[in-house]
Short mmCIF file of C-alpha atoms and ligand atoms in Angstrom, two decimals:
data_model
loop_
_atom_site.label_atom_id
_atom_site.label_comp_id
_atom_site.label_asym_id
_atom_site.label_seq_id
_atom_site.Cartn_x
_atom_site.Cartn_y
_atom_site.Cartn_z
CA MET R 102 -27.79 21.51 -8.73
CA ARG R 103 -27.72 17.94 -10.12
CA ILE R 104 -24.46 16.26 -9.13
CA ARG R 105 -22.82 15.60 -12.79
CA SER R 106 -21.11 11.80 -13.87
CA TRP R 107 -17.68 11.77 -14.33
CA ALA R 108 -15.72 9.93 -15.85
CA GLU R 109 -11.60 8.63 -16.90
CA PRO R 110 -9.44 11.63 -17.45
CA TYR R 111 -8.04 9.93 -20.47
CA LYS R 112 -8.70 8.01 -23.14
CA ILE R 113 -6.97 4.47 -24.70
CA LYS R 114 -4.12 4.81 -27.37
CA MET R 115 -3.05 1.11 -26.37
CA VAL R 116 -4.26 -1.93 -25.21
CA GLU R 117 -2.68 -5.35 -24.13
CA HIS R 118 -4.65 -8.47 -24.34
CA LEU R 119 -6.02 -10.93 -21.60
CA LYS R 120 -6.32 -14.39 -21.46
CA MET R 121 -9.22 -16.18 -20.78
CA THR R 122 -9.34 -19.54 -18.64
CA THR R 123 -11.81 -21.63 -17.69
CA PRO R 124 -12.47 -22.47 -13.85
CA GLU R 125 -10.89 -26.01 -14.35
CA GLU R 126 -7.77 -24.54 -15.47
CA ARG R 127 -7.92 -21.80 -12.44
CA ALA R 128 -8.68 -24.88 -10.18
CA THR R 129 -5.26 -25.98 -11.67
CA ALA R 130 -3.17 -23.32 -11.98
CA ILE R 131 -3.69 -22.39 -8.15
CA GLN R 132 -3.10 -25.77 -6.63
CA ASP R 133 0.56 -25.56 -8.39
CA ALA R 134 0.55 -21.86 -7.00
CA GLY R 135 0.11 -23.77 -3.70
CA HIS R 136 -3.52 -21.85 -3.24
CA ASN R 137 -0.89 -18.93 -2.68
CA THR R 138 -1.80 -16.07 -5.65
CA PHE R 139 1.22 -14.57 -5.66
CA LEU R 140 3.30 -17.54 -7.23
CA LEU R 141 0.15 -17.23 -10.10
CA ARG R 142 1.55 -16.54 -13.39
CA SER R 143 -0.30 -13.45 -14.11
CA ARG R 144 -0.51 -14.65 -17.66
CA ASP R 145 -2.93 -17.01 -16.42
CA VAL R 146 -5.11 -13.91 -14.29
CA TYR R 147 -7.61 -12.23 -16.17
CA ILE R 148 -8.47 -9.15 -13.79
CA ASP R 149 -5.30 -8.70 -11.29
CA LEU R 150 -6.44 -7.21 -8.18
CA LEU R 151 -3.15 -8.44 -6.83
CA THR R 152 -1.83 -4.67 -6.09
CA ASP R 153 -1.35 -0.95 -6.61
CA SER R 154 2.22 -1.52 -6.56
CA GLY R 155 4.20 -1.19 -9.88
CA THR R 156 0.76 -1.63 -11.98
CA THR R 157 -0.01 1.66 -13.28
CA ALA R 158 -0.57 2.42 -17.18
CA MET R 159 2.01 5.58 -17.40
CA SER R 160 1.07 8.17 -19.94
CA ASP R 161 2.31 9.19 -23.06
CA ARG R 162 4.47 11.70 -21.47
CA GLN R 163 6.15 9.32 -19.53
CA TRP R 164 6.65 7.49 -21.89
CA ALA R 165 7.91 9.93 -24.15
CA ALA R 166 9.93 10.79 -21.39
CA MET R 167 11.98 7.72 -21.17
CA MET R 168 13.84 8.09 -24.72
CA LEU R 169 15.07 11.52 -22.55
CA GLY R 170 17.24 8.58 -19.91
CA ASP R 171 20.48 10.27 -19.26
CA GLU R 172 22.22 7.00 -18.26
CA ALA R 173 25.29 8.00 -16.98
CA TYR R 174 26.60 6.27 -14.09
CA ALA R 175 27.07 9.60 -12.25
CA GLY R 176 25.37 12.67 -12.34
CA SER R 177 22.18 11.90 -14.54
CA GLU R 178 20.24 14.86 -15.37
CA ASN R 179 17.21 12.85 -14.18
CA TYR R 180 18.49 12.88 -11.28
CA TYR R 181 18.09 16.71 -11.07
CA LYS R 182 14.65 16.90 -13.16
CA LEU R 183 13.82 13.69 -9.79
CA GLU R 184 15.10 16.41 -7.56
CA GLU R 185 13.65 19.51 -8.44
CA ALA R 186 9.92 17.06 -8.83
CA VAL R 187 10.26 16.12 -5.31
CA HIS R 188 10.97 19.66 -3.65
CA LYS R 189 8.39 21.31 -5.31
CA TYR R 190 5.90 18.28 -4.56
CA TYR R 191 6.95 16.84 -0.96
CA GLY R 192 9.41 19.78 -0.53
CA TYR R 193 11.68 18.10 1.76
CA LYS R 194 15.56 19.39 1.13
CA HIS R 195 17.28 16.29 0.15
CA LEU R 196 16.89 13.51 -1.71
CA ILE R 197 17.69 9.71 -1.89
CA PRO R 198 16.47 7.86 -4.43
CA THR R 199 16.24 3.52 -3.91
CA HIS R 200 14.99 1.48 -6.36
CA GLN R 201 11.72 1.19 -4.93
CA GLY R 202 9.95 1.65 -1.48
CA ARG R 203 12.25 -1.00 1.01
CA GLY R 204 15.07 -0.30 0.07
CA ALA R 205 14.47 3.37 1.41
CA GLU R 206 12.81 1.96 5.01
CA ASN R 207 16.21 -0.26 4.71
CA LEU R 208 18.57 3.11 4.78
CA LEU R 209 16.13 4.81 7.31
CA SER R 210 16.05 2.24 9.60
CA GLN R 211 19.97 1.45 9.57
CA ILE R 212 20.31 4.99 9.77
CA ALA R 213 18.42 5.96 12.74
CA ILE R 214 17.81 2.47 15.00
CA LYS R 215 20.38 1.25 17.10
CA GLN R 216 18.97 -2.31 19.18
CA GLY R 217 16.51 -1.68 22.07
CA ASP R 218 15.19 0.86 20.25
CA PHE R 219 11.07 1.34 19.64
CA VAL R 220 9.55 2.64 16.95
CA PRO R 221 6.11 4.17 16.88
CA GLY R 222 3.85 3.91 13.54
CA ASN R 223 0.09 3.80 12.60
CA MET R 224 -0.30 0.33 11.83
CA TYR R 225 2.52 -1.96 10.89
CA PHE R 226 3.27 -2.70 7.06
CA THR R 227 4.76 -5.34 6.99
CA THR R 228 8.80 -4.32 4.94
CA THR R 229 8.33 -1.38 7.06
CA ARG R 230 8.43 -3.22 10.52
CA LEU R 231 10.40 -5.96 9.11
CA HIS R 232 13.33 -3.09 8.06
CA GLN R 233 12.85 -1.75 11.71
CA GLU R 234 13.06 -5.67 13.57
CA LEU R 235 16.19 -6.78 11.36
CA CYS R 236 17.36 -3.23 12.32
CA GLY R 237 16.79 -4.26 16.15
CA GLY R 238 13.99 -1.82 16.86
CA THR R 239 10.62 -2.72 18.13
CA PHE R 240 7.60 -1.77 16.23
CA VAL R 241 4.86 -0.10 18.49
CA ASP R 242 0.93 -0.02 17.14
CA VAL R 243 -0.05 3.48 17.82
CA ILE R 244 -3.40 3.54 15.25
CA CYS R 245 -6.73 4.82 16.78
CA ASP R 246 -8.66 2.15 18.42
CA GLU R 247 -11.36 2.28 14.90
CA ALA R 248 -8.27 1.57 12.35
CA HIS R 249 -9.19 -2.30 13.71
CA ASP R 250 -12.20 -2.32 14.25
CA PRO R 251 -13.82 -3.54 10.33
CA THR R 252 -17.67 -1.86 11.48
CA SER R 253 -16.57 1.64 12.52
CA LEU R 254 -17.35 4.07 10.02
CA PHE R 255 -14.95 6.65 11.62
CA GLU R 256 -13.54 9.26 8.67
CA PHE R 257 -9.92 8.69 9.70
CA LYS R 258 -8.74 5.99 10.75
CA GLY R 259 -5.46 5.79 9.72
CA ASN R 260 -5.50 9.41 13.27
CA VAL R 261 -2.57 8.25 15.30
CA ASP R 262 -4.02 7.78 19.11
CA LEU R 263 -2.12 10.51 20.34
CA ASN R 264 -2.60 9.13 24.15
CA LYS R 265 -1.01 5.98 23.02
CA MET R 266 2.17 7.85 21.72
CA GLN R 267 2.41 9.94 25.14
CA ALA R 268 1.98 6.32 26.94
CA LEU R 269 4.45 4.58 24.90
CA ILE R 270 7.33 8.26 25.23
CA ASP R 271 6.47 7.94 29.10
CA LYS R 272 7.40 4.08 29.26
CA VAL R 273 10.23 4.22 27.34
CA GLY R 274 11.66 7.87 26.99
CA ALA R 275 12.19 10.01 24.49
CA ASP R 276 15.46 8.54 23.70
CA LYS R 277 14.85 5.27 23.19
CA ILE R 278 11.90 6.20 20.06
CA PRO R 279 14.57 7.05 17.17
CA TYR R 280 11.62 8.37 15.34
CA LEU R 281 7.54 8.06 14.31
CA SER R 282 6.84 6.21 11.10
CA LEU R 283 3.09 8.23 10.06
CA GLU R 284 1.93 6.27 7.20
CA THR R 285 -1.34 8.55 5.42
CA ASN R 286 -3.48 6.44 3.69
CA VAL R 287 -3.11 3.29 5.64
CA ASN R 288 -2.74 0.02 3.81
CA MET R 289 -3.20 -2.41 6.54
CA ALA R 290 -6.37 -0.61 7.77
CA GLY R 291 -7.80 -0.62 4.56
CA GLY R 292 -6.70 2.67 2.82
CA GLN R 293 -7.67 4.96 5.37
CA PRO R 294 -6.68 8.35 5.46
CA CYS R 295 -5.87 10.71 8.41
CA SER R 296 -6.71 14.03 9.44
CA MET R 297 -4.65 16.90 8.58
CA ALA R 298 -5.43 18.28 12.53
CA ASN R 299 -3.96 14.55 13.52
CA ILE R 300 -1.20 14.94 11.39
CA LYS R 301 0.00 18.59 13.00
CA ALA R 302 -0.80 17.16 16.28
CA VAL R 303 0.89 14.14 16.24
CA SER R 304 3.91 16.38 14.58
CA GLU R 305 3.73 18.88 17.54
CA LEU R 306 3.12 16.26 20.30
CA CYS R 307 6.97 14.46 19.06
CA HIS R 308 8.81 17.55 18.06
CA LYS R 309 8.25 18.97 21.47
CA HIS R 310 10.10 15.65 22.54
CA LYS R 311 12.48 15.56 20.51
CA ILE R 312 11.59 12.52 18.26
CA PRO R 313 11.72 12.83 14.77
CA VAL R 314 8.33 12.00 12.24
CA PHE R 315 8.97 10.09 9.08
CA LEU R 316 6.26 9.67 6.71
CA ASP R 317 5.17 6.94 4.63
CA ALA R 318 4.10 9.36 1.65
CA THR R 319 3.57 5.75 -0.35
CA ARG R 320 -0.30 7.07 -0.88
CA ALA R 321 0.23 10.86 0.33
CA VAL R 322 -1.67 11.75 -2.58
CA GLU R 323 -4.57 9.80 -2.15
CA ASN R 324 -4.88 11.00 1.52
CA SER R 325 -4.90 14.49 0.17
CA TYR R 326 -7.80 13.90 -1.65
CA PHE R 327 -9.83 12.69 1.66
CA ILE R 328 -8.61 15.55 3.87
CA LYS R 329 -9.87 18.00 0.56
CA THR R 330 -13.22 15.59 0.34
CA LEU R 331 -13.62 15.46 4.16
CA GLU R 332 -11.94 18.01 6.07
CA ASP R 333 -13.38 21.65 7.17
CA GLY R 334 -10.58 24.28 5.53
CA TYR R 335 -9.23 22.22 2.77
CA ALA R 336 -12.51 22.03 0.26
CA ASP R 337 -10.89 25.23 -1.99
CA LYS R 338 -7.35 24.33 -2.10
CA THR R 339 -5.86 22.21 -4.01
CA ILE R 340 -4.03 18.39 -4.14
CA ALA R 341 -0.44 19.69 -4.18
CA GLU R 342 -1.31 22.39 -1.66
CA ILE R 343 -2.39 19.40 0.64
CA LEU R 344 0.11 17.83 0.06
CA PHE R 345 2.80 20.73 0.78
CA GLU R 346 1.35 20.75 4.00
CA ILE R 347 1.55 17.19 5.15
CA CYS R 348 4.80 16.94 4.36
CA SER R 349 6.04 20.56 5.67
CA TYR R 350 5.15 18.61 9.30
CA THR R 351 7.36 16.01 9.05
CA ASP R 352 11.16 15.43 8.63
CA GLY R 353 11.73 13.56 5.90
CA CYS R 354 10.03 10.05 3.88
CA THR R 355 10.26 7.13 2.75
CA MET R 356 8.49 6.28 -0.51
CA SER R 357 7.22 3.67 -2.92
CA ALA R 358 7.50 5.82 -5.95
CA LYS R 359 5.16 2.67 -7.22
CA LYS R 360 2.17 3.52 -6.22
CA ASP R 361 1.07 7.26 -5.58
CA SER R 362 3.71 8.44 -8.36
CA LEU R 363 2.60 6.26 -10.94
CA VAL R 364 5.16 4.52 -12.39
CA ASN R 365 6.64 0.98 -12.21
CA ILE R 366 9.79 0.81 -10.23
CA GLY R 367 11.39 3.25 -8.22
CA GLY R 368 11.64 5.04 -4.73
CA PHE R 369 13.34 7.55 -2.50
CA LEU R 370 14.37 8.72 1.13
CA ALA R 371 14.49 12.00 1.64
CA LEU R 372 15.26 13.89 4.47
CA ASN R 373 15.49 17.39 6.15
CA ASP R 374 18.73 16.76 8.32
CA GLU R 375 21.39 17.43 6.30
CA LYS R 376 23.69 15.07 8.30
CA LEU R 377 21.20 11.92 8.48
CA ALA R 378 21.36 12.98 4.41
CA GLU R 379 24.75 12.01 4.53
CA LYS R 380 24.36 8.54 6.59
CA ALA R 381 21.69 7.68 3.79
CA ARG R 382 23.61 8.42 1.14
CA ASN R 383 27.09 6.84 2.44
CA LEU R 384 24.76 3.58 2.77
CA VAL R 385 22.99 4.04 -0.33
CA VAL R 386 26.22 3.20 -1.99
CA VAL R 387 26.06 0.06 -0.39
CA TYR R 388 23.21 -1.45 -0.92
CA GLU R 389 21.40 0.77 -4.01
CA GLY R 390 23.07 2.05 -6.04
CA LEU R 391 25.57 5.55 -6.55
CA HIS R 392 23.72 8.56 -5.08
CA THR R 393 22.09 9.96 -8.28
CA TYR R 394 20.47 6.97 -9.50
CA GLY R 395 19.89 4.29 -6.20
CA GLY R 396 18.75 0.97 -8.50
CA MET R 397 16.77 3.40 -10.49
CA ALA R 398 17.54 3.68 -14.31
CA GLY R 399 17.71 7.29 -15.69
CA ARG R 400 14.83 6.82 -17.76
CA ASP R 401 12.94 5.45 -15.35
CA MET R 402 13.31 8.44 -13.07
CA GLU R 403 12.40 10.43 -15.95
CA ALA R 404 9.37 9.09 -15.72
CA LEU R 405 9.02 9.44 -12.24
CA ALA R 406 9.79 13.23 -12.13
CA ILE R 407 6.62 13.16 -14.39
CA GLY R 408 4.49 10.78 -12.92
CA ILE R 409 4.63 12.93 -9.30
CA GLY R 410 3.35 15.81 -11.47
CA GLU R 411 0.60 13.87 -12.55
CA SER R 412 -0.47 12.45 -9.84
CA VAL R 413 -1.35 15.47 -7.82
CA GLY R 414 -4.27 16.68 -10.49
CA TYR R 415 -7.44 16.77 -8.87
CA ASP R 416 -9.54 14.99 -12.46
CA HIS R 417 -6.53 12.30 -11.69
CA ILE R 418 -7.26 11.39 -8.50
CA ARG R 419 -11.11 11.74 -8.39
CA ALA R 420 -10.87 9.34 -10.91
CA ARG R 421 -8.62 6.51 -8.99
CA ILE R 422 -10.61 6.92 -6.30
CA GLY R 423 -13.72 7.35 -7.70
CA GLN R 424 -13.50 3.62 -9.48
CA VAL R 425 -12.36 2.20 -5.75
CA GLU R 426 -15.65 3.35 -4.41
CA TYR R 427 -17.74 1.95 -8.13
CA LEU R 428 -16.39 -0.87 -7.17
CA GLY R 429 -16.41 -0.35 -3.06
CA GLU R 430 -20.72 0.44 -3.57
CA GLN R 431 -21.77 -2.81 -6.24
CA LEU R 432 -19.92 -4.96 -2.93
CA ILE R 433 -22.24 -2.97 0.14
CA GLU R 434 -25.24 -2.85 -2.16
CA ALA R 435 -24.79 -6.52 -1.80
CA GLY R 436 -24.35 -6.86 1.83
CA VAL R 437 -20.63 -7.81 1.28
CA PRO R 438 -18.81 -7.08 4.91
CA ILE R 439 -15.94 -5.13 3.27
CA ILE R 440 -13.98 -2.46 5.41
CA ARG R 441 -15.78 0.91 5.58
CA PRO R 442 -15.18 3.80 5.40
CA ILE R 443 -14.08 2.87 1.46
CA GLY R 444 -10.51 3.96 1.00
CA GLY R 445 -8.57 5.02 -1.36
CA HIS R 446 -6.16 1.93 -3.13
CA GLY R 447 -8.16 -1.45 -2.91
CA ILE R 448 -11.62 -2.90 -1.53
CA PHE R 449 -10.83 -4.73 1.89
CA ILE R 450 -13.18 -7.74 2.18
CA ASP R 451 -14.02 -8.88 5.55
CA ALA R 452 -13.07 -12.36 5.40
CA ALA R 453 -13.76 -13.12 9.06
CA ARG R 454 -17.42 -12.04 8.74
CA PHE R 455 -17.55 -13.69 4.99
CA LEU R 456 -16.30 -16.70 5.85
CA PRO R 457 -17.39 -17.19 9.88
CA HIS R 458 -17.45 -21.19 9.67
CA LEU R 459 -14.10 -21.07 9.11
CA PRO R 460 -11.42 -21.15 12.48
CA ARG R 461 -8.33 -18.17 12.03
CA ASP R 462 -6.07 -20.75 12.22
CA GLN R 463 -7.26 -21.80 9.15
CA PHE R 464 -6.46 -18.86 6.85
CA PRO R 465 -9.40 -17.48 5.51
CA ALA R 466 -8.32 -14.68 3.93
CA GLN R 467 -6.14 -16.42 1.66
CA ALA R 468 -8.06 -18.96 0.95
CA LEU R 469 -11.08 -16.75 -0.16
CA ALA R 470 -8.95 -14.92 -2.32
CA ALA R 471 -7.40 -18.45 -4.01
CA ALA R 472 -11.35 -19.53 -4.43
CA LEU R 473 -12.17 -15.89 -6.29
CA TYR R 474 -9.15 -16.51 -8.71
CA VAL R 475 -10.84 -20.00 -8.91
CA ASP R 476 -14.35 -18.64 -9.91
CA SER R 477 -13.23 -15.81 -12.17
CA GLY R 478 -10.03 -15.19 -12.45
CA VAL R 479 -9.29 -12.19 -10.56
CA ARG R 480 -6.34 -11.86 -8.31
CA ALA R 481 -6.33 -10.72 -4.73
CA MET R 482 -4.36 -10.54 -2.26
CA GLU R 483 -4.64 -11.66 1.80
CA ARG R 484 -3.96 -9.25 4.43
CA GLY R 485 -4.30 -10.64 7.63
CA ALA R 486 -2.93 -13.65 9.33
CA VAL R 487 -0.65 -14.74 6.76
CA SER R 488 0.92 -11.13 6.29
CA ALA R 489 0.99 -10.09 9.83
CA GLY R 490 3.72 -13.09 10.28
CA ARG R 491 5.37 -14.29 13.38
CA ASP R 492 6.05 -12.28 16.91
CA PRO R 493 10.17 -12.73 16.60
CA GLU R 494 10.57 -13.24 20.23
CA THR R 495 7.88 -15.95 20.86
CA GLY R 496 7.64 -17.04 17.34
CA GLU R 497 3.88 -17.44 18.00
CA ASN R 498 1.44 -16.20 15.35
CA ARG R 499 0.28 -13.03 15.12
CA TYR R 500 -3.59 -12.91 14.91
CA PRO R 501 -5.25 -9.01 13.88
CA ASN R 502 -8.15 -8.22 14.45
CA LEU R 503 -8.56 -7.25 10.73
CA GLU R 504 -8.35 -10.57 8.44
CA LEU R 505 -8.62 -8.80 5.14
CA VAL R 506 -8.81 -9.65 1.16
CA ARG R 507 -7.61 -6.38 -0.73
CA LEU R 508 -9.10 -6.49 -3.90
CA THR R 509 -6.41 -3.42 -5.04
CA ILE R 510 -6.89 -1.04 -8.18
CA PRO R 511 -4.15 -0.22 -10.14
CA ARG R 512 -3.91 3.17 -11.57
CA ARG R 513 -5.57 3.77 -14.85
CA VAL R 514 -5.63 0.06 -16.23
CA TYR R 515 -9.13 -1.63 -15.63
CA THR R 516 -12.45 0.03 -16.95
CA GLN R 517 -16.08 0.11 -14.65
CA ALA R 518 -16.77 -2.87 -16.46
CA HIS R 519 -13.64 -5.04 -15.07
CA MET R 520 -14.99 -3.56 -12.00
CA ASP R 521 -18.64 -5.23 -12.78
CA VAL R 522 -17.20 -9.05 -13.23
CA THR R 523 -15.35 -8.58 -9.70
CA ALA R 524 -17.87 -7.57 -7.77
CA GLU R 525 -20.69 -10.34 -9.34
CA SER R 526 -18.02 -13.26 -8.71
CA VAL R 527 -17.40 -11.26 -5.20
CA VAL R 528 -21.49 -11.71 -5.21
CA HIS R 529 -21.45 -15.04 -6.33
CA LEU R 530 -18.82 -16.45 -3.66
CA PHE R 531 -20.87 -14.89 -0.53
CA GLU R 532 -24.26 -16.91 -1.53
CA HIS R 533 -22.50 -19.91 -0.72
CA PRO R 534 -19.63 -19.08 0.95
CA GLU R 535 -19.64 -22.35 3.02
CA ARG R 536 -18.25 -23.38 -0.51
CA VAL R 537 -14.68 -22.36 0.44
CA SER R 538 -12.26 -24.77 2.52
CA GLY R 539 -9.47 -23.66 5.22
CA LEU R 540 -6.46 -23.90 4.18
CA LYS R 541 -2.83 -25.04 5.96
CA MET R 542 0.42 -24.05 5.52
CA ASN R 543 3.02 -26.67 4.68
CA TYR R 544 5.83 -24.27 3.17
CA GLU R 545 6.60 -21.28 5.72
CA PRO R 546 10.11 -19.39 4.48
CA GLU R 547 10.97 -16.50 7.17
CA TYR R 548 10.77 -13.65 6.01
CA LEU R 549 7.82 -11.62 4.62
CA ARG R 550 5.63 -14.85 4.82
CA PHE R 551 2.77 -14.01 2.60
CA PHE R 552 5.10 -13.56 -0.87
CA GLN R 553 5.98 -17.30 -0.84
CA ALA R 554 4.56 -19.26 1.37
CA ARG R 555 2.01 -22.58 0.40
CA PHE R 556 -1.14 -23.86 1.29
CA ASP R 557 -3.25 -26.83 1.26
CA PRO R 558 -6.91 -27.12 1.77
CA VAL R 559 -8.21 -28.59 5.18
CA ASN R 560 -10.59 -30.74 3.45
CA GLY R 561 -7.93 -32.98 1.06
CA LYS R 562 -9.35 -31.87 -2.20
CA SER R 563 -10.07 -28.23 -3.30
CA VAL R 564 -10.22 -24.53 -2.16
CA LEU R 565 -13.85 -24.63 -3.94
CA ALA R 566 -16.03 -26.92 -3.69
CA PRO R 567 -18.47 -27.34 -7.55
CA GLU R 568 -21.90 -25.40 -7.24
N1 PM9 T 169 2.99 -2.03 -0.84
C1 PM9 T 169 1.56 -2.97 -1.84
O1 PM9 T 169 1.07 -4.25 -2.77
C2 PM9 T 169 3.40 -3.98 -1.97
C3 PM9 T 169 4.68 -4.88 -1.67
S1 PM9 T 169 3.38 -5.25 -0.37
C4 PM9 T 169 2.83 -6.55 -1.05
O2 PM9 T 169 0.76 -2.66 -1.15
C5 PM9 T 169 3.45 0.85 2.28
C6 PM9 T 169 2.38 1.60 2.66
C7 PM9 T 169 3.21 -0.32 1.17
C8 PM9 T 169 4.73 -0.64 0.31
C9 PM9 T 169 4.34 -1.30 -0.50
C10 PM9 T 169 5.34 -0.18 1.04
C11 PM9 T 169 7.05 -0.59 0.17
C12 PM9 T 169 5.93 0.63 1.90
N2 PM9 T 169 5.16 0.88 2.41
O3 PM9 T 169 6.91 -2.55 -2.61
O4 PM9 T 169 9.28 -2.02 -1.53
O5 PM9 T 169 2.22 0.05 0.95
O6 PM9 T 169 8.09 -0.19 -3.34
O7 PM9 T 169 7.36 -0.40 -1.01
C13 PM9 T 169 2.98 -3.14 -1.64
P1 PM9 T 169 7.69 -1.35 -2.48
#
C-alpha cells in the first residue's frame, strides 16, 4: 500500500505576527546581544528555534481551562486534577509541584545527594549537573559511546552503558551513589532515545545494588514514540502505555513540563517513596511555594493536567516528531552535517564539521548560531563548549565531543514553510562557511554561562562576512 501523507492534527485559530528585519538590523542586534542568541530581544527574531521549552502553543481546551484556575493559596482544586493526571500517565505515588524543571532538580539534589557522592547519568544536562554539583556531588557520564559520536547511526543513542555503570559501582561503592539520573530522549546528545530494554536492564542493575533510578521525564513522551516505532514488541502499544511502562522501572522523576506537557510554565518532582516525598514536601515550601502549588498558579496546573493528556495522543506526537524529521531531511539532502539519527525535539548541526576552519576555543557553535541569525533572523542555540562550562575542580574549559547548534522546534507553533526558510538559510551558510568568524568570550558568568556570556568576533569586524 502507498504510504499516505500526514498533516498537523490541528488548525490555526489565532495568529501572532512576526517582524521581518533586514540583515543590517540583525547585524546590529546580534552585536548588541554580545553574539549570544539568548540576549536577543524576541521582537527582533523571525523564526524562534532557541528552545522547545515553554514555547508551545496551548490548545483551545487548555486556554479555556485557564478560566477554571482555583487560586486558593492552599488545597487548590487544580492541584488535585494535576495529581490525578500525573498518577494516571506517569504512575508515581507522590506529586510535588515546582515552577519548572530545575526547581524539581534542586529539591531532588538537596534531599538525596551528600558531599562526596557520585551521580551517574546518561550524559549531562546543564541545570541537572549544576544542582548535583552545588550539593557536593560529582556527575559521572555513563551513556553509551555512540552518543558522543556525531556520525554514529545507532538508534538508541540515549542508552546507558551498563558496563560503565557497573564499573562506577565497583570503583566507588553503591553507598556513594545516591541515585542514577536517567534522561529520556537525551537532550545534549541530540534528542536521542533510550530503548525500553535498556531502561529495564538499568533499573535491574541499579535496584540490585539498592540504587534508586530517577527519570528526567522532560521528553519521555517523545522517547515513547521512538520506542513504539523502533523497538520490537511495541508497535501495537499506545504512547500512554509505553510512557507508563518507562516510569514503572523508575522510583520517581523530575519534570520540566514546559516541553512534552504542552504548557508555557510548570514542572514537578514525583516520587514513590513516602519518606523522600515528605522531605521534598518540607523543602518545597522553602524554595517554590506551598506543596499544593509549588510556584505555579492554579490555572497553570489546570492547563498542565490537560496538556499531559494531550501529549500522549498518537497523532500529536507523530506530527511533532514528523516536523523535526521534515527539517532534518532537507539538511541531510543538502549534505549539512547534523546529528543522526534525527532526534525528537530539534535538529542538531555539527558545528565542528560545518566550520572546520574554526578551532574549538573560538566556539564554532556559538559563532554559527550568531551567523544564522544574521543571515535570516532564525534564532538557534549553542550546545557545545560554552554550554559545557568549566570543570569545578580545575577551572578549565570543558570541551565535549559534540559541538552543536540546536534548531529546536516549538510544539504546534510553526508550519512546514517556516522549516523550509530555516533549511534554506542553513544551506546558504553551508555553501560558504568561511564567511563565519570565530568568537572570543569577553564576559563569563559563574553559573550556566551559556545564558548570559558575551562574545566578540576574533576578526574584530563581524561574525558573518558580507557575501
Ligand atoms: N531544557 C532546553 O532548552 C531549557 C533550559 S536550558 C537552555 O532544552 C532537561 C532534559 C531539560 C531542561 C531544560 C531541564 C530544566 C531539565 N532537563 O528549564 O528548568 O531539557 O524547566 O528544565 C531547556 P527547566
